[in-house]
Amino acid sequence: MTRKKLRLRRLILFWGCVGSGKGEAGKELRRGWDQLVIGQSDLLRFFSSYFPNSPEAHDFLNACDQGDYASDETAISTFEYFLPSFLHGHEVGFGDGMCRTLPQLEVMLALAKKHEFVLGGAFINLPENECRERILTFRKAKENRPDDKPELVEKRIMLYHETTLPVIRKGRELFEDNFLEVPGILDPAQKAELIAQHFGLEKHRPASCC
């Protein structure tokens, strides 16, 4: 059977400290530019529902409870199993919080080569003290996520420094013009506008009914 080629031309990896506003900017990109935005956690949840008794599913659920990242083995399995299917039929996609460690980035680079799409990066840069304040005040009041407990927030910030910042530095080096640093102080709509301009996205215009 011949493998069907992806239509995807470019996948933009969305990076930033927990609480920097990646998800909110992603919602604006969906609404204003009709962009596909997939969270790494979304892929992991899908994998866990598809293979509920797998070691990867147990690893992901334990990681959620403890404020950890899922292991590289688990994250890489989700990329290889499900990412091409999610991206099929789209020319541009955004990976929210995707590739949080260097081994994960290496696998994503290999997938890009295999499926012939270009990788880019958008780094939402907000100081960690402001990220912490957003989570513990504004976001907690709206979402009340279990991993927003103060001790888990601190753990996630520590993981971000230890494992994800090196990925961002590597992405800046590799992606060159396909890398954008976004000021975290901007509101979600401004972040999305800046990202759309940099990556040449066209504003979504609903089809006319007349």
Short mmCIF file of C-alpha atoms in Angstrom, two decimals:
data_model
loop_
_atom_site.label_atom_id
_atom_site.label_comp_id
_atom_site.label_asym_id
_atom_site.label_seq_id
_atom_site.Cartn_x
_atom_site.Cartn_y
_atom_site.Cartn_z
CA MET A 1 0.00 0.00 0.00
CA THR A 2 1.36 3.44 -0.93
CA ARG A 3 1.66 5.87 1.96
CA LYS A 4 -0.48 8.92 1.35
CA LYS A 5 1.55 12.10 1.44
CA LEU A 6 0.58 14.76 3.96
CA ARG A 7 -0.72 18.03 2.61
CA LEU A 8 1.05 19.79 5.50
CA ARG A 9 3.70 22.31 4.51
CA ARG A 10 4.64 23.65 7.93
CA LEU A 11 4.25 22.75 11.62
CA ILE A 12 4.89 25.55 14.11
CA LEU A 13 5.90 24.37 17.59
CA PHE A 14 4.40 26.57 20.32
CA TRP A 15 6.69 27.06 23.33
CA GLY A 16 6.58 29.02 26.56
CA CYS A 17 6.54 28.65 30.33
CA VAL A 18 3.37 27.29 31.90
CA GLY A 19 1.01 30.27 32.23
CA SER A 20 2.58 32.28 29.39
CA GLY A 21 -0.62 32.22 27.32
CA LYS A 22 0.08 29.57 24.65
CA GLY A 23 -3.41 28.10 24.86
CA GLU A 24 -5.14 31.49 24.71
CA ALA A 25 -3.12 32.53 21.66
CA GLY A 26 -3.94 29.18 20.08
CA LYS A 27 -7.67 29.82 20.55
CA GLU A 28 -7.28 33.16 18.77
CA LEU A 29 -5.45 31.48 15.88
CA ARG A 30 -8.31 28.99 15.58
CA ARG A 31 -10.97 31.69 15.68
CA GLY A 32 -9.39 34.40 13.56
CA TRP A 33 -7.29 32.38 11.12
CA ASP A 34 -9.00 28.97 11.17
CA GLN A 35 -5.72 27.29 12.13
CA LEU A 36 -5.24 23.75 13.40
CA VAL A 37 -3.78 23.92 16.92
CA ILE A 38 -2.94 20.61 18.63
CA GLY A 39 -1.70 20.43 22.21
CA GLN A 40 0.81 17.77 23.18
CA SER A 41 -1.47 17.01 26.13
CA ASP A 42 -4.38 16.58 23.69
CA LEU A 43 -2.39 13.97 21.76
CA LEU A 44 -1.49 12.20 24.99
CA ARG A 45 -5.11 12.14 26.15
CA PHE A 46 -6.18 10.74 22.78
CA PHE A 47 -3.48 8.07 22.97
CA SER A 48 -4.57 7.19 26.52
CA SER A 49 -8.23 6.83 25.47
CA TYR A 50 -7.25 4.73 22.45
CA PHE A 51 -4.87 2.49 24.42
CA PRO A 52 -6.19 2.83 28.02
CA ASN A 53 -4.23 -0.14 29.40
CA SER A 54 -0.93 0.74 27.75
CA PRO A 55 2.18 1.73 29.74
CA GLU A 56 2.06 5.08 27.94
CA ALA A 57 -1.47 5.79 29.22
CA HIS A 58 -0.46 5.00 32.81
CA ASP A 59 2.67 7.13 32.46
CA PHE A 60 0.67 10.11 31.19
CA LEU A 61 -1.98 9.91 33.93
CA ASN A 62 0.70 9.61 36.63
CA ALA A 63 2.54 12.59 35.14
CA CYS A 64 -0.66 14.68 35.26
CA ASP A 65 -1.21 13.80 38.92
CA GLN A 66 2.35 14.70 39.88
CA GLY A 67 2.88 17.80 37.73
CA ASP A 68 5.51 16.03 35.62
CA TYR A 69 6.07 15.83 31.90
CA ALA A 70 5.17 12.52 30.31
CA SER A 71 8.28 10.47 29.54
CA ASP A 72 10.06 10.86 26.22
CA GLU A 73 9.00 7.33 25.27
CA THR A 74 5.32 8.18 25.82
CA ALA A 75 5.46 11.54 24.02
CA ILE A 76 7.37 10.08 21.07
CA SER A 77 4.86 7.23 20.74
CA THR A 78 2.03 9.77 20.40
CA PHE A 79 3.94 11.68 17.72
CA GLU A 80 4.59 8.57 15.68
CA TYR A 81 1.13 7.01 16.09
CA PHE A 82 -1.21 9.97 15.85
CA LEU A 83 0.43 13.22 14.73
CA PRO A 84 0.32 12.49 10.95
CA SER A 85 -3.39 11.62 11.21
CA PHE A 86 -4.20 14.82 13.09
CA LEU A 87 -2.27 16.93 10.59
CA HIS A 88 -3.67 15.28 7.47
CA GLY A 89 -5.57 17.71 5.24
CA HIS A 90 -3.99 20.86 6.71
CA GLU A 91 -1.30 23.03 5.15
CA VAL A 92 -0.19 24.68 8.41
CA GLY A 93 -0.51 23.35 11.96
CA PHE A 94 0.51 24.53 15.43
CA GLY A 95 1.81 22.18 18.13
CA ASP A 96 0.96 23.71 21.51
CA GLY A 97 3.56 22.66 24.09
CA MET A 98 4.92 20.06 21.69
CA CYS A 99 8.53 18.82 21.91
CA ARG A 100 9.38 19.62 25.52
CA THR A 101 12.74 17.84 25.52
CA LEU A 102 15.64 17.54 23.08
CA PRO A 103 14.96 13.82 22.31
CA GLN A 104 11.37 14.73 21.40
CA LEU A 105 12.64 17.48 19.10
CA GLU A 106 14.99 15.04 17.36
CA VAL A 107 12.08 12.69 16.63
CA MET A 108 9.96 15.59 15.34
CA LEU A 109 12.79 16.62 13.00
CA ALA A 110 12.86 13.07 11.66
CA LEU A 111 9.08 13.08 11.15
CA ALA A 112 9.32 16.40 9.29
CA LYS A 113 11.90 14.91 6.97
CA LYS A 114 9.87 11.73 6.45
CA HIS A 115 6.60 13.55 5.73
CA GLU A 116 8.25 16.51 3.93
CA PHE A 117 7.03 19.43 6.03
CA VAL A 118 8.95 22.39 7.46
CA LEU A 119 9.24 22.95 11.21
CA GLY A 120 9.10 26.36 12.85
CA GLY A 121 8.83 27.71 16.37
CA ALA A 122 6.91 30.42 18.23
CA PHE A 123 8.23 31.18 21.73
CA ILE A 124 5.92 33.17 24.02
CA ASN A 125 8.35 34.84 26.39
CA LEU A 126 6.83 35.89 29.71
CA PRO A 127 8.88 36.15 32.94
CA GLU A 128 8.20 33.23 35.26
CA ASN A 129 7.00 35.44 38.12
CA GLU A 130 4.24 36.77 35.84
CA CYS A 131 3.45 33.25 34.64
CA ARG A 132 3.13 32.14 38.25
CA GLU A 133 0.83 35.05 39.10
CA ARG A 134 -1.41 34.36 36.08
CA ILE A 135 -1.84 30.73 37.08
CA LEU A 136 -2.38 31.23 40.78
CA THR A 137 -4.84 34.12 40.38
CA PHE A 138 -6.50 34.67 37.01
CA ARG A 139 -6.36 31.19 35.49
CA LYS A 140 -7.21 29.34 38.68
CA ALA A 141 -10.35 31.43 39.08
CA LYS A 142 -11.50 30.53 35.55
CA GLU A 143 -10.32 26.97 34.99
CA ASN A 144 -9.42 25.42 38.37
CA ARG A 145 -7.15 22.83 36.75
CA PRO A 146 -5.79 20.14 39.11
CA ASP A 147 -2.22 20.76 37.94
CA ASP A 148 -2.48 24.45 38.91
CA LYS A 149 -1.86 23.70 42.57
CA PRO A 150 1.03 25.90 43.83
CA GLU A 151 3.43 23.00 44.45
CA LEU A 152 2.74 21.52 41.00
CA VAL A 153 3.13 24.91 39.32
CA GLU A 154 6.60 25.24 40.86
CA LYS A 155 7.50 21.77 39.65
CA ARG A 156 6.34 22.54 36.12
CA ILE A 157 8.34 25.78 36.05
CA MET A 158 11.43 23.86 37.20
CA LEU A 159 10.90 21.28 34.42
CA TYR A 160 10.52 24.08 31.89
CA HIS A 161 13.91 25.51 32.91
CA GLU A 162 15.65 22.15 32.94
CA THR A 163 14.30 20.55 29.77
CA THR A 164 12.31 22.94 27.57
CA LEU A 165 14.52 26.05 27.52
CA PRO A 166 17.33 24.03 25.85
CA VAL A 167 14.78 22.96 23.19
CA ILE A 168 13.80 26.58 22.57
CA ARG A 169 17.44 27.59 22.17
CA LYS A 170 17.96 24.71 19.72
CA GLY A 171 14.83 25.66 17.81
CA ARG A 172 15.98 29.27 17.51
CA GLU A 173 19.26 28.03 16.05
CA LEU A 174 17.71 25.49 13.65
CA PHE A 175 14.62 27.32 12.42
CA GLU A 176 16.16 30.75 11.76
CA ASP A 177 13.48 32.83 9.94
CA ASN A 178 10.87 30.23 10.90
CA PHE A 179 11.34 31.12 14.57
CA LEU A 180 9.50 33.96 16.32
CA GLU A 181 9.80 35.28 19.87
CA VAL A 182 6.48 36.73 21.03
CA PRO A 183 6.34 39.21 23.96
CA GLY A 184 4.27 37.52 26.64
CA ILE A 185 2.83 40.82 27.87
CA LEU A 186 0.66 41.08 24.74
CA ASP A 187 -2.96 40.04 25.00
CA PRO A 188 -4.01 36.80 23.23
CA ALA A 189 -5.36 38.58 20.14
CA GLN A 190 -2.14 40.60 19.76
CA LYS A 191 -0.03 37.46 20.16
CA ALA A 192 -2.05 35.69 17.47
CA GLU A 193 -1.82 38.69 15.13
CA LEU A 194 1.96 38.84 15.49
CA ILE A 195 2.29 35.09 14.87
CA ALA A 196 -0.03 35.24 11.85
CA GLN A 197 1.92 38.12 10.31
CA HIS A 198 5.28 36.43 10.81
CA PHE A 199 4.19 33.12 9.31
CA GLY A 200 2.11 34.65 6.51
CA LEU A 201 -1.31 33.37 7.56
CA GLU A 202 -4.42 34.70 5.88
CA LYS A 203 -7.28 36.00 8.02
CA HIS A 204 -10.25 33.64 8.06
CA ARG A 205 -13.29 35.02 6.27
CA PRO A 206 -16.53 33.09 6.77
CA ALA A 207 -18.21 32.10 3.52
CA SER A 208 -20.95 34.44 2.42
CA CYS A 209 -24.46 33.04 2.50
CA CYS A 210 -25.64 35.27 -0.37
#
